[in-house]
Tab-separated table of C-alpha atoms and ligand atoms in Angstrom:
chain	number	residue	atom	x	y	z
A	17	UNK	CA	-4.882	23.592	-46.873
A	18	UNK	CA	-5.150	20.447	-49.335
A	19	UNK	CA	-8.800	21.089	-49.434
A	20	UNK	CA	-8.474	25.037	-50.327
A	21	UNK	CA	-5.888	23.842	-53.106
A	22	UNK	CA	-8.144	21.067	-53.907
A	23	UNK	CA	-10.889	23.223	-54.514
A	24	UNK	CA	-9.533	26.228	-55.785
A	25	UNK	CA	-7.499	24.191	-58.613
A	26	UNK	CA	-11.453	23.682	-59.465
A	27	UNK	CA	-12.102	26.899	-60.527
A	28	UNK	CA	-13.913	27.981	-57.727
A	29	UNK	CA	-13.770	31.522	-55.103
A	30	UNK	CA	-12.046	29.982	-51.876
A	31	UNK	CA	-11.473	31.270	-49.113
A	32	UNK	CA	-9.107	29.480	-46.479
A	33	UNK	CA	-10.114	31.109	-42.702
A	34	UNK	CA	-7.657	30.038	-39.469
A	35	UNK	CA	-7.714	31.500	-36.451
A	36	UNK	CA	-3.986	31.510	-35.751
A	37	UNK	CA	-1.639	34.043	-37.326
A	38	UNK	CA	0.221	31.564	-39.021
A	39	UNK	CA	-0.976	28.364	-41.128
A	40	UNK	CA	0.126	24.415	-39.986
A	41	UNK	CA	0.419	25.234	-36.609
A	42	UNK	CA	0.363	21.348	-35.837
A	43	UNK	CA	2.125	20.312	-38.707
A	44	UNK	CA	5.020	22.468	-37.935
A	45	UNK	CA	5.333	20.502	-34.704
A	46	UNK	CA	4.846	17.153	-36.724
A	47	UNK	CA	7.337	14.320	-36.311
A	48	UNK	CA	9.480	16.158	-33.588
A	49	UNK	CA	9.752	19.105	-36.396
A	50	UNK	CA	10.192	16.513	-39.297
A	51	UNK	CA	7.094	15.905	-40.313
A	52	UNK	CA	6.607	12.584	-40.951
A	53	UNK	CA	4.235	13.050	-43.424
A	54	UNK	CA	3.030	9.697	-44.866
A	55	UNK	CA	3.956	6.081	-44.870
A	56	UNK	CA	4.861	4.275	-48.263
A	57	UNK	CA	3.241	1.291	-47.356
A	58	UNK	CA	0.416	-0.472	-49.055
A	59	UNK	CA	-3.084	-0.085	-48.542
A	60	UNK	CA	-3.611	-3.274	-46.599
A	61	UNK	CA	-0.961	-2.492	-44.131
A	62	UNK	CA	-1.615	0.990	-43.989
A	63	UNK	CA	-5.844	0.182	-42.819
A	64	UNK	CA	-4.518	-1.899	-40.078
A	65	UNK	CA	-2.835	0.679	-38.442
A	66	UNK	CA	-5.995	2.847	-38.019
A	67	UNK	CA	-8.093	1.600	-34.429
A	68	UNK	CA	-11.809	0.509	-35.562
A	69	UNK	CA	-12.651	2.875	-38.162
A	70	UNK	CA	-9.745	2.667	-40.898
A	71	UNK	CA	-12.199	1.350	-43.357
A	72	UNK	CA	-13.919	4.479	-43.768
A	73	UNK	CA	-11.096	6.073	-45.387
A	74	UNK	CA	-11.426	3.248	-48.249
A	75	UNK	CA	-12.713	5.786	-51.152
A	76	UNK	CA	-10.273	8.825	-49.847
A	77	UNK	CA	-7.531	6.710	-50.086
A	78	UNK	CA	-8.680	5.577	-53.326
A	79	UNK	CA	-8.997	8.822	-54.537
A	80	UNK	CA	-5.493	10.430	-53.213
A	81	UNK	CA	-3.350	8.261	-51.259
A	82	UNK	CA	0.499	7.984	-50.259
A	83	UNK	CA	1.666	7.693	-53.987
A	84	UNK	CA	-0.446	11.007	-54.464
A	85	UNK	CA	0.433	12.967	-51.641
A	86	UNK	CA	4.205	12.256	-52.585
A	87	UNK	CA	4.225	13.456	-56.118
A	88	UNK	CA	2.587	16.488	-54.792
A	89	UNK	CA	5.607	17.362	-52.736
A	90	UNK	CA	8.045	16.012	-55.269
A	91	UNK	CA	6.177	17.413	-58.597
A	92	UNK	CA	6.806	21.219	-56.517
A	93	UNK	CA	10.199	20.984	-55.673
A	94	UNK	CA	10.560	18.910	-52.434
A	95	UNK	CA	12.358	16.112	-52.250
A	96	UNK	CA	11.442	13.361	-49.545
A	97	UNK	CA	12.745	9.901	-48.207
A	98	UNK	CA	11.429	7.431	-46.997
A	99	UNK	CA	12.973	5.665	-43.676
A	100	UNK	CA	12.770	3.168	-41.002
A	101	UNK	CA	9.256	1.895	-41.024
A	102	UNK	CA	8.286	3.098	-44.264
A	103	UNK	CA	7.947	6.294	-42.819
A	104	UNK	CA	8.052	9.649	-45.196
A	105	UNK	CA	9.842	13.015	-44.388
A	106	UNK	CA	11.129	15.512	-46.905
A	107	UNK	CA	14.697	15.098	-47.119
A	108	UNK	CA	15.112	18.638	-45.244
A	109	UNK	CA	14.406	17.238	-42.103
A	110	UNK	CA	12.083	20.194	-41.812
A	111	UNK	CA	8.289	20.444	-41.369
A	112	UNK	CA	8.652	24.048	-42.601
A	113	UNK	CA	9.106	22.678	-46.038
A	114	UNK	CA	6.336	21.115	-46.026
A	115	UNK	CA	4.177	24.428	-45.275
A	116	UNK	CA	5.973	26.206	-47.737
A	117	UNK	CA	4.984	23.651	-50.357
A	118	UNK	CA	1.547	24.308	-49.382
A	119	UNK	CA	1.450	27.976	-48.991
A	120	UNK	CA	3.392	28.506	-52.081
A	121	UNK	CA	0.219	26.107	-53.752
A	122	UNK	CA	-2.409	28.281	-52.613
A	123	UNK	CA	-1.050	31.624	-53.739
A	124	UNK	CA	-0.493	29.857	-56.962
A	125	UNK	CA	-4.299	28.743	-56.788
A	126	UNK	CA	-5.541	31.986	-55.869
A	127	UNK	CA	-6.924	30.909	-52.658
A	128	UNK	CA	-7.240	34.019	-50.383
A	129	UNK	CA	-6.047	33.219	-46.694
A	130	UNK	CA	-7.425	35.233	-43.913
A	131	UNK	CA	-5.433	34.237	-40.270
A	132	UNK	CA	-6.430	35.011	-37.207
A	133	UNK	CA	-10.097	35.050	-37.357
A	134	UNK	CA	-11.812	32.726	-35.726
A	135	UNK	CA	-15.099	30.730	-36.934
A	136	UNK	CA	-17.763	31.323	-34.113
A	137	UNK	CA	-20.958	29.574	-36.027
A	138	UNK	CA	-22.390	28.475	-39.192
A	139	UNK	CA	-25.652	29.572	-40.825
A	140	UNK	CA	-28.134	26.638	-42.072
A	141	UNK	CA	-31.144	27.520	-44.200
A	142	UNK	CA	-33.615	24.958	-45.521
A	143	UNK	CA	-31.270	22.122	-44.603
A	144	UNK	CA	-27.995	23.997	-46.539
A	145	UNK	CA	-25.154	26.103	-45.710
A	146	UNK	CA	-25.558	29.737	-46.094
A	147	UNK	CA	-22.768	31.496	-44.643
A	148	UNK	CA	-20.643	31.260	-41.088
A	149	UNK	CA	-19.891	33.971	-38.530
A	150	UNK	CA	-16.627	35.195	-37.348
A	151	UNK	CA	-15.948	36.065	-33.892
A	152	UNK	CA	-16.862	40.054	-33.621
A	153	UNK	CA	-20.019	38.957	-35.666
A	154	UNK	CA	-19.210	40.082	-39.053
A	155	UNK	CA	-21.056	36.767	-41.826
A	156	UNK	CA	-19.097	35.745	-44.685
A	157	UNK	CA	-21.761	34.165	-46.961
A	158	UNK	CA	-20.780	30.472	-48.627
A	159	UNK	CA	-22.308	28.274	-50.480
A	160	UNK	CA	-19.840	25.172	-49.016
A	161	UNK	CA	-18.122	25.198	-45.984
A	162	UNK	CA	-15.491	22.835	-45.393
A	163	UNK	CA	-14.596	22.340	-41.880
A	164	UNK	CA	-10.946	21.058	-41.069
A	165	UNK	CA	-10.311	22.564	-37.385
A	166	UNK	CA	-8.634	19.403	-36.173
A	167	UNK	CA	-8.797	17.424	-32.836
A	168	UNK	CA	-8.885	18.628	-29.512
A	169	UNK	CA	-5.057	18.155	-28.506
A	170	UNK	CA	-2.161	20.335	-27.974
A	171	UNK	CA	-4.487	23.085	-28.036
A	172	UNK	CA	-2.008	26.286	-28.366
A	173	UNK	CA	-2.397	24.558	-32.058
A	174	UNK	CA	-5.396	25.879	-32.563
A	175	UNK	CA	-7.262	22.396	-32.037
A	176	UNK	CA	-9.232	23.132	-29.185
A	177	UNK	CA	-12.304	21.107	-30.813
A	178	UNK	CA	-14.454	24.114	-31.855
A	179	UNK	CA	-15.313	22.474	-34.688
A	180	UNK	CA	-16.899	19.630	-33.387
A	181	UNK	CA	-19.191	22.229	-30.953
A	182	UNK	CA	-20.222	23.832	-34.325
A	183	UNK	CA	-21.338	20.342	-36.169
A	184	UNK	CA	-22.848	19.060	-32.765
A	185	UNK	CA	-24.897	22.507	-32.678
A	186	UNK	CA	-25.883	21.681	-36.067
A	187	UNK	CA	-27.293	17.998	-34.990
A	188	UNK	CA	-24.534	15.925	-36.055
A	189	UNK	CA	-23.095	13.085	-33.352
A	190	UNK	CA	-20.099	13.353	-31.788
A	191	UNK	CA	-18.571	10.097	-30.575
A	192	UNK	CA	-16.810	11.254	-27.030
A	193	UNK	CA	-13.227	12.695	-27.507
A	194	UNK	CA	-10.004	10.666	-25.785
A	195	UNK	CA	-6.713	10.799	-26.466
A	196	UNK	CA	-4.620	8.654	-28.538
A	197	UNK	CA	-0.847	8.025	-28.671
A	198	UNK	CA	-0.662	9.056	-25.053
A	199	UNK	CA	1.484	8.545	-22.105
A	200	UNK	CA	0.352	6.653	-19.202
A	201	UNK	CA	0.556	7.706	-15.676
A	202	UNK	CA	1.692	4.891	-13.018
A	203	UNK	CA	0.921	4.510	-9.371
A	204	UNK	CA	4.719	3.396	-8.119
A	205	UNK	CA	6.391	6.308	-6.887
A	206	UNK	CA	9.569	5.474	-9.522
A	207	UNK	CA	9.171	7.608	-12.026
A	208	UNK	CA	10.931	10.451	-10.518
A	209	UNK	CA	13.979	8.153	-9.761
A	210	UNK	CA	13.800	6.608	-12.906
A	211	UNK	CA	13.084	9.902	-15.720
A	212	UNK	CA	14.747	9.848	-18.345
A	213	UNK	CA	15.540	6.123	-18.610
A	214	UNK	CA	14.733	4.379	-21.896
A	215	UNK	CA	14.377	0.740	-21.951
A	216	UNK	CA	15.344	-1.214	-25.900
A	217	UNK	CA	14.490	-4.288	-26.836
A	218	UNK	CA	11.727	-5.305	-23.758
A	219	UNK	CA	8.458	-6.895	-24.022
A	220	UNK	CA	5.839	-4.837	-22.335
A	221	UNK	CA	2.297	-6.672	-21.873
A	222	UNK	CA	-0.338	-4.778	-20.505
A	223	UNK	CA	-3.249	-6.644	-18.520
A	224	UNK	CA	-6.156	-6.987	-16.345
A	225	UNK	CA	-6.466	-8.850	-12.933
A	226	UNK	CA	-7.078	-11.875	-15.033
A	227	UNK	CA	-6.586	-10.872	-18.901
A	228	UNK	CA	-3.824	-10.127	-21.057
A	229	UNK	CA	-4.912	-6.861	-23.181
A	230	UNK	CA	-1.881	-6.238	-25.456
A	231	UNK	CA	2.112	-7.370	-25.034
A	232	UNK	CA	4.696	-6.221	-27.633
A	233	UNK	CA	8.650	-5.732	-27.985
A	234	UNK	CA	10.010	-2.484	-28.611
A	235	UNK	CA	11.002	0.511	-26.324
A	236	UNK	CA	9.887	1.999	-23.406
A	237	UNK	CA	10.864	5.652	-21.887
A	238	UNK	CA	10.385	6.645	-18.223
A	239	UNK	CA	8.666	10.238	-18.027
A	240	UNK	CA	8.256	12.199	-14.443
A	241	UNK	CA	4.864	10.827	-14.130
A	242	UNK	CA	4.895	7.266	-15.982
A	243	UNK	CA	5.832	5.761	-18.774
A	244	UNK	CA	6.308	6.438	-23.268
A	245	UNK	CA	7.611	6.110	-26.034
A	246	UNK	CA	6.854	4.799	-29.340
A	247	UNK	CA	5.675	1.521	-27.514
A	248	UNK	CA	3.346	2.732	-25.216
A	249	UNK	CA	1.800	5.415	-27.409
A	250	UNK	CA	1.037	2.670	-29.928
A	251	UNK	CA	-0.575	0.580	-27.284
A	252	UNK	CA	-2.333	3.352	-25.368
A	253	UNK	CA	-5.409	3.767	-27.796
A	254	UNK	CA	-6.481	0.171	-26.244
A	255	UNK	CA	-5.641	0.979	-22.453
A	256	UNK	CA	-7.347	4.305	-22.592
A	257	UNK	CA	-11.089	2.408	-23.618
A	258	UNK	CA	-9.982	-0.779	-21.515
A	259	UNK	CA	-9.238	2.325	-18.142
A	260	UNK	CA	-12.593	3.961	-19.339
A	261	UNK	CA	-14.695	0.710	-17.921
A	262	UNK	CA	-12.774	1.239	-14.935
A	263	UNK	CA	-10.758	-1.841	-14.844
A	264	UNK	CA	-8.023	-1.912	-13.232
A	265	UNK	CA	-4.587	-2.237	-15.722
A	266	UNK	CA	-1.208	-3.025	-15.314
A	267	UNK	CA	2.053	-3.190	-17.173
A	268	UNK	CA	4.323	-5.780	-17.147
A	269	UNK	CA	7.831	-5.440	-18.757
A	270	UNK	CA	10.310	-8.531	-19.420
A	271	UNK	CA	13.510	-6.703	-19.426
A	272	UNK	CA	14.894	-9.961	-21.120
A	273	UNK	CA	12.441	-10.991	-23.191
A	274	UNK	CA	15.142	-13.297	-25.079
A	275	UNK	CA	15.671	-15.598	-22.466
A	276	UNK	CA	13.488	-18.154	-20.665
A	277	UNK	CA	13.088	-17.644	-16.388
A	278	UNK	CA	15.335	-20.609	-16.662
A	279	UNK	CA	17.911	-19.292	-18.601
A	280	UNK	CA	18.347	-16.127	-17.157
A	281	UNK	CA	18.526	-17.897	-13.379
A	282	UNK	CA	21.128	-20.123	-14.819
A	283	UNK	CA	22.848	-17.330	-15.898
A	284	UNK	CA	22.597	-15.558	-12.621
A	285	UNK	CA	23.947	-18.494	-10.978
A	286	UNK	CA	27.110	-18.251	-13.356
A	287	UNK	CA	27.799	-14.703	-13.225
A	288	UNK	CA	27.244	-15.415	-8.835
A	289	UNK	CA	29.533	-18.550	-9.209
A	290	UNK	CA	32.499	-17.440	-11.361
A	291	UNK	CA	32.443	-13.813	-9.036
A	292	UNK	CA	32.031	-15.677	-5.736
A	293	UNK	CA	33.578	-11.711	-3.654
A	294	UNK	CA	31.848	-9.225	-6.005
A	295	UNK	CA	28.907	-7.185	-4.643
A	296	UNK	CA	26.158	-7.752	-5.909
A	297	UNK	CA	25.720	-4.452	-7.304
A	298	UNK	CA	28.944	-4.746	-9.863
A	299	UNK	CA	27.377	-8.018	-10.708
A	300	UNK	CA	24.466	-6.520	-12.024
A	301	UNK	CA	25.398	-3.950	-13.691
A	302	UNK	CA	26.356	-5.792	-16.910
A	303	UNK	CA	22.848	-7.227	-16.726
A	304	UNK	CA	20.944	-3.889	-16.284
A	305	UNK	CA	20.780	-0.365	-16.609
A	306	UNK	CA	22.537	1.653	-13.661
A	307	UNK	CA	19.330	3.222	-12.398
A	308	UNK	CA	17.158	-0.165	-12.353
A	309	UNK	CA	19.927	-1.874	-9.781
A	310	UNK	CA	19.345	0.118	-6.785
A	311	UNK	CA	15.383	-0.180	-7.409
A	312	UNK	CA	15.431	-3.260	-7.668
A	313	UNK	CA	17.617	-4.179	-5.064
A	314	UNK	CA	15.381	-2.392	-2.822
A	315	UNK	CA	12.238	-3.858	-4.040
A	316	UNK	CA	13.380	-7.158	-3.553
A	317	UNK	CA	13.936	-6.647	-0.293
A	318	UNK	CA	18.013	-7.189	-0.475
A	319	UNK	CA	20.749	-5.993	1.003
A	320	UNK	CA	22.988	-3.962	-0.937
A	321	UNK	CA	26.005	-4.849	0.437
A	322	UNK	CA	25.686	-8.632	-0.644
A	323	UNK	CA	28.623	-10.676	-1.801
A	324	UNK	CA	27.382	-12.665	-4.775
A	325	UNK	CA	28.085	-15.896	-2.600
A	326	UNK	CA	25.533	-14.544	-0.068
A	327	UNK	CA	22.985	-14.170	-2.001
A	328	UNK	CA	19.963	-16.832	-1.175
A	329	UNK	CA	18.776	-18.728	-3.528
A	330	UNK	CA	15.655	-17.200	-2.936
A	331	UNK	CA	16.757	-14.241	-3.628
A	332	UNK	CA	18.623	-14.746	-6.650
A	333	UNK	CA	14.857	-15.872	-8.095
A	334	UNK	CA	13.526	-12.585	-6.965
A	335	UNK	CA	15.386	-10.273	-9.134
A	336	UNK	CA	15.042	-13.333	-11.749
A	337	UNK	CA	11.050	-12.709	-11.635
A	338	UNK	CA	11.777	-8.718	-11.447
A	339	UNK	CA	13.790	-9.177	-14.245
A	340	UNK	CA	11.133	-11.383	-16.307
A	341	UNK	CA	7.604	-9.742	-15.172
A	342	UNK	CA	8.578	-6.544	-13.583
A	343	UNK	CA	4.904	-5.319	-12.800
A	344	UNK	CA	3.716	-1.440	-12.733
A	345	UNK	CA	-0.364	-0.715	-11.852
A	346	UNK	CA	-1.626	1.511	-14.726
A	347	UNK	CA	-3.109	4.855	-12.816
A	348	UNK	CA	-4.773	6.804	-16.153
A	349	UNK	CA	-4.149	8.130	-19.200
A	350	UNK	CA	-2.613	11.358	-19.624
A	351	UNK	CA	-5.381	14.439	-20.624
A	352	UNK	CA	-6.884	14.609	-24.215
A	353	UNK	CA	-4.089	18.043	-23.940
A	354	UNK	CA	-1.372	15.598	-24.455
A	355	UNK	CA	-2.252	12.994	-27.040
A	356	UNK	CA	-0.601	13.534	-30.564
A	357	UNK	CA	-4.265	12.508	-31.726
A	358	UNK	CA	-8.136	12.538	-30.797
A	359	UNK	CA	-9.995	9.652	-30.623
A	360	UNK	CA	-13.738	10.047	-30.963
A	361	UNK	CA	-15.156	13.196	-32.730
A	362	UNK	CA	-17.145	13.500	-35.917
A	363	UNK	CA	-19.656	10.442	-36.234
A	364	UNK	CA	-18.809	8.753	-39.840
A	365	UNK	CA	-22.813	7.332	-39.924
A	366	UNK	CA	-23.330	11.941	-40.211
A	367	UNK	CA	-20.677	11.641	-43.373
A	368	UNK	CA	-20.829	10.444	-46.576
A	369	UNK	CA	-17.453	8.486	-47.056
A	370	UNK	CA	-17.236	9.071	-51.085
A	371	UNK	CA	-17.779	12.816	-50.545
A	372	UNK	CA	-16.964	13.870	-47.232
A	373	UNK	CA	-20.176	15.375	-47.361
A	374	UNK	CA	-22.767	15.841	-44.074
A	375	UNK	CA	-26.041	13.641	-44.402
A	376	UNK	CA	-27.444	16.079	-42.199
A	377	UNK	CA	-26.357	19.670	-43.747
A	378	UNK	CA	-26.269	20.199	-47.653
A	379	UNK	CA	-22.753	21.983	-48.746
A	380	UNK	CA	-21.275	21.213	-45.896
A	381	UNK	CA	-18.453	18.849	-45.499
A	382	UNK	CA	-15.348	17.410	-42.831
A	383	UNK	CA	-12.148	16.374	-43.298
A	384	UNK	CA	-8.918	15.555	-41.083
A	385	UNK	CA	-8.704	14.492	-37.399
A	386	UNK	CA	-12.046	15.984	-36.785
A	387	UNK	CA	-13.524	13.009	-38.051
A	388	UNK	CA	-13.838	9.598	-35.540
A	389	UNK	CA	-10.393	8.676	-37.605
A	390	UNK	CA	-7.273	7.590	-35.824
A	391	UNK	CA	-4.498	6.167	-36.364
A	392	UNK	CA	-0.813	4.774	-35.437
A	393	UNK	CA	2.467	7.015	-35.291
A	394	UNK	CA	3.970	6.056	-38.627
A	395	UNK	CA	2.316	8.806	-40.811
A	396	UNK	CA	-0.871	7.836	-40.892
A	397	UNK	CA	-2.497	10.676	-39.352
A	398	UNK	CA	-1.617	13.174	-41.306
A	399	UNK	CA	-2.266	11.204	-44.366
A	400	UNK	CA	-6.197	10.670	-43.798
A	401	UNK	CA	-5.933	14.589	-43.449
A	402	UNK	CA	-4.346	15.348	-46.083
A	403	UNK	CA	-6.252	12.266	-48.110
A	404	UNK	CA	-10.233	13.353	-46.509
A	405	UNK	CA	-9.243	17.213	-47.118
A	406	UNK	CA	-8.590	16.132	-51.258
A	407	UNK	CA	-11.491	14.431	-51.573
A	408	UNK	CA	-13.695	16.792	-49.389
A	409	UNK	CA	-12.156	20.020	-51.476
A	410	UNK	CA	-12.714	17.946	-54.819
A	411	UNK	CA	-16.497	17.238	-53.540
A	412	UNK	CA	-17.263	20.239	-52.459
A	413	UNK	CA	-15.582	21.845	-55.559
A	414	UNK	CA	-17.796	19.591	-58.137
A	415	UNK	CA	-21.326	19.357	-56.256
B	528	LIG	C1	3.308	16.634	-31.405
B	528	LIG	C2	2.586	16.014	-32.577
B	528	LIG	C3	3.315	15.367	-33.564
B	528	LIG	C4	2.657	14.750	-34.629
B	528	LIG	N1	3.410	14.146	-35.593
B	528	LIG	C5	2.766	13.526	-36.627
B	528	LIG	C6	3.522	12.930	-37.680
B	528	LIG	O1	4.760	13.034	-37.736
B	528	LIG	N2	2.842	12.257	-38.648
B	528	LIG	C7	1.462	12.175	-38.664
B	528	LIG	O2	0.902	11.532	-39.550
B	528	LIG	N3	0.728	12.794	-37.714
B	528	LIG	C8	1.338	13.473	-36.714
B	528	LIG	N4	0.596	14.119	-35.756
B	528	LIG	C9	-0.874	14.208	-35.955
B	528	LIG	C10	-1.193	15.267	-37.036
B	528	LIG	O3	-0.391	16.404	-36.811
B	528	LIG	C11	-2.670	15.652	-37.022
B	528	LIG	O4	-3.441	14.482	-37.161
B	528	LIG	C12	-2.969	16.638	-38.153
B	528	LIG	O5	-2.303	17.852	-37.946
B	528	LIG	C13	-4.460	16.882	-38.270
B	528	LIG	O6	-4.655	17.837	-39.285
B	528	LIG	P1	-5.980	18.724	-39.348
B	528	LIG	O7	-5.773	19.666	-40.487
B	528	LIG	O8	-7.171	17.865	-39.347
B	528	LIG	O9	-6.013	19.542	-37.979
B	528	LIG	P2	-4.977	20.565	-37.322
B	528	LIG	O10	-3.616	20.348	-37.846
B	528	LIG	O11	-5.213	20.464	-35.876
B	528	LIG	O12	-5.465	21.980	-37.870
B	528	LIG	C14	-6.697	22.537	-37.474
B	528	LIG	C15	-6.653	24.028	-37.750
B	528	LIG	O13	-7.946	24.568	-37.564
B	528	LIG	C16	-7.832	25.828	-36.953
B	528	LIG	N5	-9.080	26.112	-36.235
B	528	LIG	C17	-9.664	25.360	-35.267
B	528	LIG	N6	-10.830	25.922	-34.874
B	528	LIG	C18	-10.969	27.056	-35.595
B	528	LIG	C19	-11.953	28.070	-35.641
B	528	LIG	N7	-13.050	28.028	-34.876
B	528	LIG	N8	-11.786	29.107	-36.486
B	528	LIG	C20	-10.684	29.179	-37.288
B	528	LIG	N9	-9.714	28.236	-37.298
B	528	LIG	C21	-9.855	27.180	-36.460
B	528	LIG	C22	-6.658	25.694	-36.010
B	528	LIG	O14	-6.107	26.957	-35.728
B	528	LIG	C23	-5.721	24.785	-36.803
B	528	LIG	O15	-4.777	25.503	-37.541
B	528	LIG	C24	1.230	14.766	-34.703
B	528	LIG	C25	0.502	15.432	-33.716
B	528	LIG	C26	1.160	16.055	-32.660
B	528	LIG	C27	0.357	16.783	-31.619
């Protein structure tokens, strides 16, 4: 859509094709229905949340970045705020603003929208885009053809990564498609027991047998099969590529990540000490969350039924360790379907970075998650898409 309005603002004939029957399919579904459209942080901080290949995006965001992509939105009417994070969303809470900015912008620019026709192929002739095909055949002749069909995740979206079969029919390199900001599957049996259960203010740290990949405080959610939340989908990029070797990986989560081993058996020995008849259970519940104390109780190997002064003090350092490195073996990823992004796709060495242009097809050009781009939750995402469609409508527009 940015590169249509892009374009069109250009003076040139565009016309915007989707296969769905409505447009922003994805971006509807954006930021839990928010859209969290961009971040209002600085370019420095902004590259380092993208995995490898942030610095590609150098002359996009140089071109239209955050500041840009707000006064869009605020020059037409929408008003938008920026919270915890730095993160942006327009101060209706609704994605569906967001679309209507954009749809009322390409009536405006005259760009003609045709929905639910789907792009089968494109036509190449001496090295340059001719024309592409729609599915029942008919050929819409084009002199640039900007591709923006997305990832290949949550595909009732429309991303099912047709796209990238197009490109790849027309030579270009596709780096191998995962999934980013994905939930991970565990081995334990728990998860059932334990769905639902968000965990604040832990340190999780991923490793190998030996290694220590990634550790980080923030909060983790139990799902039916594993373990999310904004944590783990941050880390997940890394223990997607460090699963793909086929190295074993497992989490480990300090549940107090304040306190020292030392500490927190000291403190277990007060707590035991100053409620010499209480069971065990009672005792623990003002150190952890309800569903944790039977677990753990159970994987340590205790009875239940324990007065606090017979507890061992083996025992006592038992839930201690569970309590410090509570470990969790790593099974996979969840499928490319679930990721909020692709990792992999469109090889940058096949795209010019200051046009968005193909070095293999003349008039032909990529933007959005297509491209071997990925970032962080945060708003990042969607502003390389909106930032590579600008330049890439712009490009194609003045070529
Ligand atoms: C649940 C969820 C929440 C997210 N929240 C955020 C967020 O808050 N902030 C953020 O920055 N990012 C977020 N993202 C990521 C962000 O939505 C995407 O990176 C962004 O939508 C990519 O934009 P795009 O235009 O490249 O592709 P898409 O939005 O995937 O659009 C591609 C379009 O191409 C069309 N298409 C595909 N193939 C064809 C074909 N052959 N013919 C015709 N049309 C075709 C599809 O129908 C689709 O409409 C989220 C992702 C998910 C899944």
């Amino acid at each position: 859509m940015m590169a249509a309005i892009k374009a069109a603002s250009l003076e040139q004939e565009v016309l915007l094709i989707d296969k769905n029957p409505i447009l922003g399919k994805k971006l509807l579904l954006s930021g839990k229905g928010r859209c969290n459209l961009t971040n209002a942080g600085d370019l420095d901080s902004f590259l380092k949340r993208f995995s490898r290949n942030g610095q590609f995006l150098r002359d996009a965001f140089k071109k239209f970045f955050n500041q840009e992509l707000m006064d869009f939105f605020q020059n037409r009417g929408l008003a938008l705020k920026v919270e915890r994070q730095l993160r942006v969303f327009p101060v209706t809470d609704s994605s569906s603003s967001i679309v209507a900015v954009l749809e009322k912008e390409l009536t405006r620019q005259k760009v003609e929208v045709l929905l639910r026709s789907e792009v089968k192929d494109i036509l190449v002739k001496e090295g340059r885009v001719n024309g592409l095909y729609l599915a029942g055949a008919e050929f819409i002749p084009a002199t640039k053809i900007i591709l923006a069909t997305g990832g290949a995740t949550y595909s009732f979206t429309g991303s099912t990564g047709e796209g990238l079969k197009m490109a790849q029919s027309l030579g270009h390199a596709i780096i191998p498609l995962r999934p980013g900001l994905v939930p991970l599957e565990i081995k334990e049996k728990y998860p059932d027991i334990l769905e639902g259960l968000t965990l604040k203010n832990i340190r999780i740290k991923f490793c190998s047998e030996k290694n220590e990949i990634i550790s980080e405080v923030g909060e983790l959610l139990f799902t039916g099969f594993g373990i999310s939340g904004p944590l783990v989908l941050t880390l997940s990029a890394k223990i997607v590529d460090w699963l793909k070797e086929g190295k074993g990986v497992y989490v480990e989560i300090d549940l107090k990540p304040g306190l020292s081993r030392e500490q927190l058996d000291e403190r277990f020995l007060r707590e035991f000490q100053a409620n010499p008849k209480k069971g065990i259970k009672k005792i623990l519940k003002s150190l952890l969350p309800l569903k944790l104390i039977d677990l753990f109780i159970k994987i340590a190997g205790i009875d239940p039924y324990k007065k606090a002064n017979q507890l061992s003090q083996d025992e006592r350092r038992k839930f201690v360790a569970l309590l410090k490195s509570w470990r969790l073996a790593i099974n996979r990823a969840r499928p490319l379907e679930e990721g909020m992004v692709t990792q992999g796709g469109m090889a940058l060495k096949e795209i010019n970075p200051r046009t968005m242009e193909s070095r293999r097809v003349k008039g032909l050009y990529f933007c959005g998650e297509m491209i071997d781009v990925d970032a962080d939750t945060g708003g990042f995402n969607l502003q390389a898409a909106f930032s590579t469609g600008y330049l890439a409508g712009e490009s194609a527009a003045l070529s």
